[in-house]
mmCIF file of C-alpha atoms in Angstrom:
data_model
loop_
_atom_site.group_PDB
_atom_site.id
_atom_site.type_symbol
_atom_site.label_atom_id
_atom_site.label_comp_id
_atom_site.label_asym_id
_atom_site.label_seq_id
_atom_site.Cartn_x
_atom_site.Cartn_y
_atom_site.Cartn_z
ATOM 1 C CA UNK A 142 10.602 -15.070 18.400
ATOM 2 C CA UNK A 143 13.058 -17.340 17.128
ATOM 3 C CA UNK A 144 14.164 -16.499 13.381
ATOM 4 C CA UNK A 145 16.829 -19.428 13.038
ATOM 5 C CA UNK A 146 13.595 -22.088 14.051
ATOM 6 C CA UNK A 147 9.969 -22.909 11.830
ATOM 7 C CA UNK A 148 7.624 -19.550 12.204
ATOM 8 C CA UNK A 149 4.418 -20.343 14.195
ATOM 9 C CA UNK A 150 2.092 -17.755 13.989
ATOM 10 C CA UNK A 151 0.459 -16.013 17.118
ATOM 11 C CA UNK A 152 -2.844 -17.807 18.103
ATOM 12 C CA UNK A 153 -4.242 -14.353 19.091
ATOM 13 C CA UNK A 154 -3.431 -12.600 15.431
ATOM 14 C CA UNK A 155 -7.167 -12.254 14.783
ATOM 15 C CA UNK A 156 -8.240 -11.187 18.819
ATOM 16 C CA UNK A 157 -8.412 -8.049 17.486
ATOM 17 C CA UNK A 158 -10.383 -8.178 14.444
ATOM 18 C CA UNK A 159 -13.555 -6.188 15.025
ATOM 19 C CA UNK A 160 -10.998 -2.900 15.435
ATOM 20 C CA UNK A 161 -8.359 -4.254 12.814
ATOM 21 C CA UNK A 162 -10.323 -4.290 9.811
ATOM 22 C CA UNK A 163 -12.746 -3.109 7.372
ATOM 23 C CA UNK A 164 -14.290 -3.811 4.561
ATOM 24 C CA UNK A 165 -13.017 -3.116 1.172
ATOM 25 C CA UNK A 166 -16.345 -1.544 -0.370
ATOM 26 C CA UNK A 167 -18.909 -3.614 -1.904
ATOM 27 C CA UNK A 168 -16.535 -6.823 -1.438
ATOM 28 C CA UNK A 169 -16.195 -9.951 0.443
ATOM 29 C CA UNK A 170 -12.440 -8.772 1.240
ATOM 30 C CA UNK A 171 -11.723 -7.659 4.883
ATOM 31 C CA UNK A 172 -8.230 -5.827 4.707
ATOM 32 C CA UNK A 173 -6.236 -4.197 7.623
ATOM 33 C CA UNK A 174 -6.569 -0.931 8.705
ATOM 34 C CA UNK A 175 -3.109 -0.832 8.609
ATOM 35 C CA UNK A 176 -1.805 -2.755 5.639
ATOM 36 C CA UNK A 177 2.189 -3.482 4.717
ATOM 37 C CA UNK A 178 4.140 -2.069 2.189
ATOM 38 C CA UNK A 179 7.820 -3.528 0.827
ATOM 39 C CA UNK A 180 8.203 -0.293 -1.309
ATOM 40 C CA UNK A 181 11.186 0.206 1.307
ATOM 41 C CA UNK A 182 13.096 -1.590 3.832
ATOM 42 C CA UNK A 183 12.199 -4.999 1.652
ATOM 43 C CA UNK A 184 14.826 -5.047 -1.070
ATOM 44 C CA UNK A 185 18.166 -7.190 -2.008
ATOM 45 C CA UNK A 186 20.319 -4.314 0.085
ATOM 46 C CA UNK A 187 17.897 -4.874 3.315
ATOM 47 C CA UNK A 188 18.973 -7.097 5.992
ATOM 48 C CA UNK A 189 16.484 -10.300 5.214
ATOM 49 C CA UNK A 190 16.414 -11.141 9.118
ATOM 50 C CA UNK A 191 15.010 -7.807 9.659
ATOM 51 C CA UNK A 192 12.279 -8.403 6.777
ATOM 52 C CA UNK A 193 11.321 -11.432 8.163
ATOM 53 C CA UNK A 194 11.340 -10.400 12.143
ATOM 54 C CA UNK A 195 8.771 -7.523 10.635
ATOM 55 C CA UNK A 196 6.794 -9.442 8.560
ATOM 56 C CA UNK A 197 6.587 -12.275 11.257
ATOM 57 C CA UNK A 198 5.520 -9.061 13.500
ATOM 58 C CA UNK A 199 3.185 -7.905 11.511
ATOM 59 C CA UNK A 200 0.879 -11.126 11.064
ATOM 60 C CA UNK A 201 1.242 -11.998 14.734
ATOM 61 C CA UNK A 202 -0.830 -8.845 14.801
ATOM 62 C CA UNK A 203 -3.548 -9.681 12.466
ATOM 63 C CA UNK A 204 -1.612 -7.462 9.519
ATOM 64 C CA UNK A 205 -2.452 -10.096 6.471
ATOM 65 C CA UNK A 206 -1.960 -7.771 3.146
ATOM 66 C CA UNK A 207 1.174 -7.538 2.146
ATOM 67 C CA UNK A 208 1.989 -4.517 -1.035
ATOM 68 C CA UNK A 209 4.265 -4.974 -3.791
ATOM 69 C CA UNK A 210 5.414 -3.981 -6.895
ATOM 70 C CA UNK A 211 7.268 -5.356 -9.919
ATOM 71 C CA UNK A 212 9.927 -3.058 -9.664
ATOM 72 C CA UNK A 213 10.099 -2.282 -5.480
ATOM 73 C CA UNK A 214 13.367 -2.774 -4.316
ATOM 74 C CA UNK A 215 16.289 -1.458 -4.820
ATOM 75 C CA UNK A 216 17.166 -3.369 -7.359
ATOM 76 C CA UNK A 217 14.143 -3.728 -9.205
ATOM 77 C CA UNK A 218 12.462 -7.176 -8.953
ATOM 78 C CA UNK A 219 14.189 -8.011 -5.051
ATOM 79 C CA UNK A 220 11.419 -7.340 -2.645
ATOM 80 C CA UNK A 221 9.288 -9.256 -4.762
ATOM 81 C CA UNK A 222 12.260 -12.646 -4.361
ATOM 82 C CA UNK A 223 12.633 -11.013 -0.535
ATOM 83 C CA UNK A 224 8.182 -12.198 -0.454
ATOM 84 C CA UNK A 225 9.473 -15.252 -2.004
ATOM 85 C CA UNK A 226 11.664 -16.109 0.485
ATOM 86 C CA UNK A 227 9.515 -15.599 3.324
ATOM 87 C CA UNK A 228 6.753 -17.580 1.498
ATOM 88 C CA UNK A 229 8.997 -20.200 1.049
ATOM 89 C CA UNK A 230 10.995 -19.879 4.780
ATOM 90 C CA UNK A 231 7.390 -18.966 7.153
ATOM 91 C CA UNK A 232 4.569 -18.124 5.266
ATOM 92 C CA UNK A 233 3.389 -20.921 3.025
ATOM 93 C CA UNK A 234 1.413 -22.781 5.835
ATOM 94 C CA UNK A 235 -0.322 -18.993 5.653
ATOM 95 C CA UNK A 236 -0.658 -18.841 2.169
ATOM 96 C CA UNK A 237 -4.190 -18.389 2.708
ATOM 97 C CA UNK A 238 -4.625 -16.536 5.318
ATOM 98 C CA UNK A 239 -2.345 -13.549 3.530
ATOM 99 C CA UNK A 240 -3.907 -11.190 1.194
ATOM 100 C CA UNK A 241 -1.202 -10.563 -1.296
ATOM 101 C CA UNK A 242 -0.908 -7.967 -3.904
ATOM 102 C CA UNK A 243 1.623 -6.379 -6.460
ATOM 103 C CA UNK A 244 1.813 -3.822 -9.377
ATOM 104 C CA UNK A 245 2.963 -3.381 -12.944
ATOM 105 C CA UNK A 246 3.220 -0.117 -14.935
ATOM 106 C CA UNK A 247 6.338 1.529 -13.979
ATOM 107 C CA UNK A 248 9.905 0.717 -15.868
ATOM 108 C CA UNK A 249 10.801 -2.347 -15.248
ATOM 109 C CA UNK A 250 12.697 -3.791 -17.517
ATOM 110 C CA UNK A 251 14.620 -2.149 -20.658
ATOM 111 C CA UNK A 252 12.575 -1.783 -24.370
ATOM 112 C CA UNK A 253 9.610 -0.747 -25.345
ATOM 113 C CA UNK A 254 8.094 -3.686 -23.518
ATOM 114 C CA UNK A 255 8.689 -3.396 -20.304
ATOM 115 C CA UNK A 256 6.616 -0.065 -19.180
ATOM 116 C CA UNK A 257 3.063 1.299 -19.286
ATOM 117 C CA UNK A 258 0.010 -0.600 -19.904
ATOM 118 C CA UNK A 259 0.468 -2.665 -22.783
ATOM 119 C CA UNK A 260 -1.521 -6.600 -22.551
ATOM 120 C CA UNK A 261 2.252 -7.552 -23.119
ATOM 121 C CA UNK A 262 4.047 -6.202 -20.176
ATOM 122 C CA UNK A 263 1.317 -6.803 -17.914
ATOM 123 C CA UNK A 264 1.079 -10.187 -18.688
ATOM 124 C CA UNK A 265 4.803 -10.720 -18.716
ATOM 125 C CA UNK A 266 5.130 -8.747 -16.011
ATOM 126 C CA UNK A 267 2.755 -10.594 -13.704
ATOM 127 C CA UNK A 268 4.265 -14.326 -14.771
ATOM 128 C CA UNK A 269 8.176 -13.011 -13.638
ATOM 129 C CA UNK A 270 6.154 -11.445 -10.586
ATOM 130 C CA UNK A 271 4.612 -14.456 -9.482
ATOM 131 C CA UNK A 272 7.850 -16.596 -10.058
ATOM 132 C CA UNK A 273 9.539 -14.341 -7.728
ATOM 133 C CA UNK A 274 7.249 -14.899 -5.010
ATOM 134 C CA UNK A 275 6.689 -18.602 -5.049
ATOM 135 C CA UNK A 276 3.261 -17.675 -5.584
ATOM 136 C CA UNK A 277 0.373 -19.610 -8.423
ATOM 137 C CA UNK A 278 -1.447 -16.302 -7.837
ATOM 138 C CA UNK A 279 -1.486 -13.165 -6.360
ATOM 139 C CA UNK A 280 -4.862 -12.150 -4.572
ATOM 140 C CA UNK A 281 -4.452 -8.170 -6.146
ATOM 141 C CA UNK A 282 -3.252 -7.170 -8.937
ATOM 142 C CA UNK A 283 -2.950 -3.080 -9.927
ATOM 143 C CA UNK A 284 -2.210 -0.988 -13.187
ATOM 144 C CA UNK A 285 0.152 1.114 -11.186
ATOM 145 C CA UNK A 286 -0.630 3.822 -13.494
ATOM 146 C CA UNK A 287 -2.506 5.424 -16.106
ATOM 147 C CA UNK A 288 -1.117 4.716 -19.665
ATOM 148 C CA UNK A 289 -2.192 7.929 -21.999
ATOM 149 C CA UNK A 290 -1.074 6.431 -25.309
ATOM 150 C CA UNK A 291 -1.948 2.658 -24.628
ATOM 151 C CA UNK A 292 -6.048 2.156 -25.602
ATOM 152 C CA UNK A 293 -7.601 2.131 -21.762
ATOM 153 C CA UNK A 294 -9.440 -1.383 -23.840
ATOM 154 C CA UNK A 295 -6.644 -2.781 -24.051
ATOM 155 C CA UNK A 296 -5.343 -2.523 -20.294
ATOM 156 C CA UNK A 297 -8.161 -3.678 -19.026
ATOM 157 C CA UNK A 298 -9.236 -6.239 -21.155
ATOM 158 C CA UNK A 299 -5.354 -7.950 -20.256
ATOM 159 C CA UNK A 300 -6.506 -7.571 -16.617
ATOM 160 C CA UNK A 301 -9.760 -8.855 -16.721
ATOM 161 C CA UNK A 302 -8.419 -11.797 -18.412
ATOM 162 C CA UNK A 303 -5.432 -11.914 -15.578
ATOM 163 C CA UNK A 304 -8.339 -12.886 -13.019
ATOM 164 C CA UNK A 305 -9.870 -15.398 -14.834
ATOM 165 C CA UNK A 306 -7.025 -16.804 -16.252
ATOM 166 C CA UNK A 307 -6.479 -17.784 -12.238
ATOM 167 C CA UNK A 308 -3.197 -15.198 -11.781
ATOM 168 C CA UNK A 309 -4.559 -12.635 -9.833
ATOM 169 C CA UNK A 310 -8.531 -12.796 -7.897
ATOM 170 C CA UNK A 311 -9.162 -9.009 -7.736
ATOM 171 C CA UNK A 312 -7.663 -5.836 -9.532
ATOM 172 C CA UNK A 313 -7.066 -2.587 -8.846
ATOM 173 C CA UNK A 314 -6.288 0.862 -9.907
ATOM 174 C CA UNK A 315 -3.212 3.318 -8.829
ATOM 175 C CA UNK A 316 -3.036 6.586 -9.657
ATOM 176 C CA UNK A 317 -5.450 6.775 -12.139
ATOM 177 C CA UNK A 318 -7.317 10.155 -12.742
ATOM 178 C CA UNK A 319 -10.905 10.102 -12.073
ATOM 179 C CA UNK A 320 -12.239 9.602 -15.632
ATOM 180 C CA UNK A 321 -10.379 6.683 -16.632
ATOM 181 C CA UNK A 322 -11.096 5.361 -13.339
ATOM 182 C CA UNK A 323 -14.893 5.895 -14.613
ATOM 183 C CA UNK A 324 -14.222 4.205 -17.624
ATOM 184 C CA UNK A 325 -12.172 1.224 -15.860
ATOM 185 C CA UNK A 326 -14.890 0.602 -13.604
ATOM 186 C CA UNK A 327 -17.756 0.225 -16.098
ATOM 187 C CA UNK A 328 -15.558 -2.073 -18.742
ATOM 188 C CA UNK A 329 -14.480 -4.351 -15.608
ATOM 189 C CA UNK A 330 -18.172 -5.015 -14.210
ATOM 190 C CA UNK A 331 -19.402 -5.506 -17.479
ATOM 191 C CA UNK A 332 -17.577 -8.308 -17.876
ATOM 192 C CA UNK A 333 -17.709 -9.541 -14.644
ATOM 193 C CA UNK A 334 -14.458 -8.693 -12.993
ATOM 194 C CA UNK A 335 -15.677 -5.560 -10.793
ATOM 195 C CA UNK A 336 -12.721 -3.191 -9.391
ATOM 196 C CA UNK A 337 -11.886 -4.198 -6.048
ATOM 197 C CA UNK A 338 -9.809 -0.913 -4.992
ATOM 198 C CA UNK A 339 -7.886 2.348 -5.566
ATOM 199 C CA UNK A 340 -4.917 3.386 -4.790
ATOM 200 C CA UNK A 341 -3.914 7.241 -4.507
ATOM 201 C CA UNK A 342 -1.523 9.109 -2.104
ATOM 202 C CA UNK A 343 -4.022 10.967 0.789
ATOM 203 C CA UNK A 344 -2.718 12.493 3.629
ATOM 204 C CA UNK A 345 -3.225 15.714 5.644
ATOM 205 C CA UNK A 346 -0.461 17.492 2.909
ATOM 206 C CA UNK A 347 -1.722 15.903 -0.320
ATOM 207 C CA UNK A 348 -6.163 15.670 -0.064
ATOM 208 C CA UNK A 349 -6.484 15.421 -4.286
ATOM 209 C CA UNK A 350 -8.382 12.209 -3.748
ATOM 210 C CA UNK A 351 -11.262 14.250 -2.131
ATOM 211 C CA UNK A 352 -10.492 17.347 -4.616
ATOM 212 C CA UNK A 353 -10.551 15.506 -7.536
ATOM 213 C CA UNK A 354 -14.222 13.407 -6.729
ATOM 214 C CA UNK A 355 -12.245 9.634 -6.234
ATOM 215 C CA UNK A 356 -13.638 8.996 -2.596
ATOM 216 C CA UNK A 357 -16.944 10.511 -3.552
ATOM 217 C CA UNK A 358 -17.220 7.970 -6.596
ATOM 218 C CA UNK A 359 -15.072 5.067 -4.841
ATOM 219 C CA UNK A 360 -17.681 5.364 -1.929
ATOM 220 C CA UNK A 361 -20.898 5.486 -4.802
ATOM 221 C CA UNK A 362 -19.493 2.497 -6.272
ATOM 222 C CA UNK A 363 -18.426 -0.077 -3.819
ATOM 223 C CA UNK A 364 -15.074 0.427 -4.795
ATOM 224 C CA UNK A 365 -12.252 0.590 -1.690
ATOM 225 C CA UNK A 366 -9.986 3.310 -1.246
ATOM 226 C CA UNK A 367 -5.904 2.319 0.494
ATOM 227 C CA UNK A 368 -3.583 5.274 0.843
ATOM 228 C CA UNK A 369 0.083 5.225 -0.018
ATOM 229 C CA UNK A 370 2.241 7.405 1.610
ATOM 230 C CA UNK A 371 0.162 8.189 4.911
ATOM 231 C CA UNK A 372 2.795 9.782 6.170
ATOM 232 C CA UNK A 373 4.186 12.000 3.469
ATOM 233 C CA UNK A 374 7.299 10.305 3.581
ATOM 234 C CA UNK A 375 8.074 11.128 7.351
ATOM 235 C CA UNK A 376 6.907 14.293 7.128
ATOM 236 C CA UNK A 377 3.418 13.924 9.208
ATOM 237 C CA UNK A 378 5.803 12.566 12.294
ATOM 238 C CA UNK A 379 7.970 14.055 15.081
ATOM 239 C CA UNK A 380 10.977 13.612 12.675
ATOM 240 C CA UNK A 381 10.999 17.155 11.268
ATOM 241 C CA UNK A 382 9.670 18.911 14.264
ATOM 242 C CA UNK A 383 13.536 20.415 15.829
ATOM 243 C CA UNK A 384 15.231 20.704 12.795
ATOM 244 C CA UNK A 385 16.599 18.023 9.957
ATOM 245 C CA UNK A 386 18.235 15.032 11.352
ATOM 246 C CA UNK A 387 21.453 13.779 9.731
ATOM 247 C CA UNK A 388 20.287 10.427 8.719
ATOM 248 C CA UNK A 389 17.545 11.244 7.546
ATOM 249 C CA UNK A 390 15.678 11.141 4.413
ATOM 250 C CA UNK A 391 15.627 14.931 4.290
ATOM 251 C CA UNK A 392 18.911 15.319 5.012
ATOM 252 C CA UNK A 393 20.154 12.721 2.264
ATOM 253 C CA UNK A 394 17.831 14.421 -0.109
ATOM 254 C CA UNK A 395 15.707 11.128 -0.829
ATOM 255 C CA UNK A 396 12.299 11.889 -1.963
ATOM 256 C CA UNK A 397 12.251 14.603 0.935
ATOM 257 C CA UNK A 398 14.236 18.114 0.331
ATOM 258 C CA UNK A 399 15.146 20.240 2.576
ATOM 259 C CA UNK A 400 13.871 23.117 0.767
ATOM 260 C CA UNK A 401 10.398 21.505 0.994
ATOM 261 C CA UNK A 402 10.230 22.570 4.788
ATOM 262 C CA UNK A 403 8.963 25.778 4.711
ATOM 263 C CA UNK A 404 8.781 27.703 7.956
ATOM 264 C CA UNK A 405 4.984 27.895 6.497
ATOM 265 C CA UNK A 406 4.799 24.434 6.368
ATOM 266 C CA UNK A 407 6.349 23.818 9.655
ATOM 267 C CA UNK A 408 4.397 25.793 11.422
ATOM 268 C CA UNK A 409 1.675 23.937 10.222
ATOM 269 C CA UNK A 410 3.183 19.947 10.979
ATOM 270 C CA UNK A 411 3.796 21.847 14.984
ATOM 271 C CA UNK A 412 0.088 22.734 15.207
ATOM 272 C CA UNK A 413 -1.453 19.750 14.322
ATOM 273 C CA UNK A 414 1.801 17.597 16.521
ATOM 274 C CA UNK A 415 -0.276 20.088 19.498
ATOM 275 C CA UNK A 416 -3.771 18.985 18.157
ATOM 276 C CA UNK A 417 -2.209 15.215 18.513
ATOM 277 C CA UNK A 418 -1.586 15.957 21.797
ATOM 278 C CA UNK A 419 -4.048 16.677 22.838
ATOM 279 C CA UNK A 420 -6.203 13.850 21.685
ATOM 280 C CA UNK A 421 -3.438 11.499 23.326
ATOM 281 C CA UNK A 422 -1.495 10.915 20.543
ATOM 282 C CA UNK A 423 1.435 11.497 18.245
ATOM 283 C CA UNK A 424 1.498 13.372 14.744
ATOM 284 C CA UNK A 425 1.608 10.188 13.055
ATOM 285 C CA UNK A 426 -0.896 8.408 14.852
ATOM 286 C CA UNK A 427 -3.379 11.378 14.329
ATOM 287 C CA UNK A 428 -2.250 11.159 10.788
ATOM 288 C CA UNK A 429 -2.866 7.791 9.848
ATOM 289 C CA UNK A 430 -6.530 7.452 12.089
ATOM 290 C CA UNK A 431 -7.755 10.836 9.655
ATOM 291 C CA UNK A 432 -7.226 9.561 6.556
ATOM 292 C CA UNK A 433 -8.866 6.239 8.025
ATOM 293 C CA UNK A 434 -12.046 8.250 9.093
ATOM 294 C CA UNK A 435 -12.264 9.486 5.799
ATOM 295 C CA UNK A 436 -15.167 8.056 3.322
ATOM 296 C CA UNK A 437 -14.195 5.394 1.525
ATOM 297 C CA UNK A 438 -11.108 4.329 2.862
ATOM 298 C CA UNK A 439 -10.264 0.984 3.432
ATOM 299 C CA UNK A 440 -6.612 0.604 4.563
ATOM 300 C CA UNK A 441 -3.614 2.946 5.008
ATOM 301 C CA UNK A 442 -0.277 1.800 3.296
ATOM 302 C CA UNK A 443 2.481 1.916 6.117
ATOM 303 C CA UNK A 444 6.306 1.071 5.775
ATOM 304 C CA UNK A 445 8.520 -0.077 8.493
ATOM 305 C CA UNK A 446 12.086 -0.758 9.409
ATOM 306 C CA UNK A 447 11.401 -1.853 12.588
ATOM 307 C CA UNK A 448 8.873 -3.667 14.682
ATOM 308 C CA UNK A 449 8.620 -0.544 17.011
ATOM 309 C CA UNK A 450 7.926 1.611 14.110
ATOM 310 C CA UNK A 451 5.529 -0.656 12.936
ATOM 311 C CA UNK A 452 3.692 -1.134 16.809
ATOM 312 C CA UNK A 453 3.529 2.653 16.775
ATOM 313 C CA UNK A 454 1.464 3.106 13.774
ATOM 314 C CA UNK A 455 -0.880 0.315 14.437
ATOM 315 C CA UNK A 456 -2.079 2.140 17.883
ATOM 316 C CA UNK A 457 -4.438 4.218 14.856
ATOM 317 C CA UNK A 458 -6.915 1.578 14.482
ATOM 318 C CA UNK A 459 -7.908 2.444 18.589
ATOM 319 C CA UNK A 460 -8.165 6.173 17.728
ATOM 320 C CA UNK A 461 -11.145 8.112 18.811
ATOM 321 C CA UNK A 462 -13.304 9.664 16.239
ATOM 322 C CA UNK A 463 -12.703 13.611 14.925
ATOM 323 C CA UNK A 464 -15.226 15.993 16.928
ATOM 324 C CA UNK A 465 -14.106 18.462 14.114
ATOM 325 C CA UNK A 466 -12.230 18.892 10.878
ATOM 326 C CA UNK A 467 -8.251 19.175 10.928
#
């Protein structure tokens, strides 16, 4: 792979389609069983040779959606102009072929404007998005969360008109509890602009999806189901296994705490690293091909800082099927 020359995509990206995908519930969207996220690893104080050597890595493989946010970065804003630059360096010749998506709903920008769910952030939030990216549209775009004080009417409505005002083809929903996500679903098909997907963290630490009813209704509805956080933040690896690494997440206290590994808890991430095992593959691996078995689900949401990393966790989509329950 040369990074200094033009990108030419692998001929055989798509050999493996018939594992690599699935469809996104009652859609015409295929989408990765392994999908890419640029919450990490993708910002302005990332190495942009290293985002591009993934990214190029990635769609060799057949990985075509690509996960954003307005404010993923550190700073806010820069993995969005990091997608811009690899649009405008490798990918535009792809355009097409790359199912693109990004987020507003979180702080992004100071005032009483530039959070929640409001029609104005979202709109103004999409237009700066889009400009980052050298983009004319964006093929998803989520409410990254549930606004309590902003009229669910009004969020919506701003979204539906998002698609066909040409910005964005297909919404979705993040993190939205299971009665708004009700609501949402009914106002968007009624005026044409059905939900395409949810997002929610699932893993084999955090099942509220399934607690809560959203797979059961995602899979009633023809609505797909992608997982963020597959991993628990490291925690479903071999990381954590012998004790805390130093440069680790855990050990720098980011997102992970060191309190948070219980000997409890422990014990538990060594018995199912044996149950991996024994089904000929790592924690992770076993990890990511569960929540993939699960009903509804569409895609899991991996990060990466490195190709390998990456190459490990796409050895899922071969998994055999669960005899049992973990």
């Amino acid at each position: 792979m040369d990074l200094k020359g033009i990108y030419t995509a692998d001929t055989r990206r798509y050999d493996d389609s018939q594992a690599l995908y699935n469809r996104c519930g009652k859609s015409g969207i295929l989408l990765p069983k392994v999908s890419l996220g640029f919450w990490h690893n993708f910002g302005g104080n990332d190495s942009y040779e290293r985002s591009r050597k993934i990214t190029h890595f990635a769609f060799d493989h057949g990985i075509n959606h690509f996960d954003l946010a307005n404010n993923y970065g550190p700073p806010y804003g820069s993995a969005e102009e990091t997608m811009g630059s690899l649009i405008k360096d490798d990918f535009r010749p792809y355009r097409d072929e790359l199912f693109i998506s990004t987020k507003a709903g979180y702080d992004m920008w100071e005032g009483p404007y530039g959070n929640w769910g409001s029609r104005k952030y979202l709109t103004a939030s999409l237009g700066q998005s889009l400009k980052r990216m050298n983009l004319e549209y964006v093929d998803l775009f989520y409410s990254h969360r549930y606004d309590p004080d902003t009229p669910l009417e009004e969020t919506l409505q701003a979204m539906a008109d998002i698609v066909k005002q040409g910005k964005a083809l297909y919404l979705g929903l993040s993190r939205w509890p299971l009665e708004a996500l009700k609501f949402a679903d009914k106002y968007l098909r009624e005026r044409d602009v059905p939900l395409l997907i949810y997002q929610g963290r699932l893993n084999l630490l955090d099942r509220s999806p399934q607690e809560e009813g959203i797979l059961d209704y995602c899979a009633e509805h023809g609505i797909g189901f992608i997982s963020f956080s597959p991993l628990a933040q490291g925690l479903l690896t071999d990381r954590y296994l012998n004790g805390i690494p130093s440069d680790s997440r855990m050990a720098k206290e980011h997102f992970l705490k060191s309190k948070d590994l219980t000997p409890e808890l422990l014990k538990k991430l060594k018995a199912w690293n044996e149950q991996a095992g024994k089904r000929n593959e790592t924690l992770a691996e076993m990890a990511l091909s569960w929540i993939l078995s699960q009903k509804s689900v569409t895609s899991v949401l991996v990060g990466a800082s490195s190709t390998e990393q990456l190459e490990k966790n796409m050895k899922c989509v071969h998994a055999e099927p669960f005899s049992s329950e973990i």
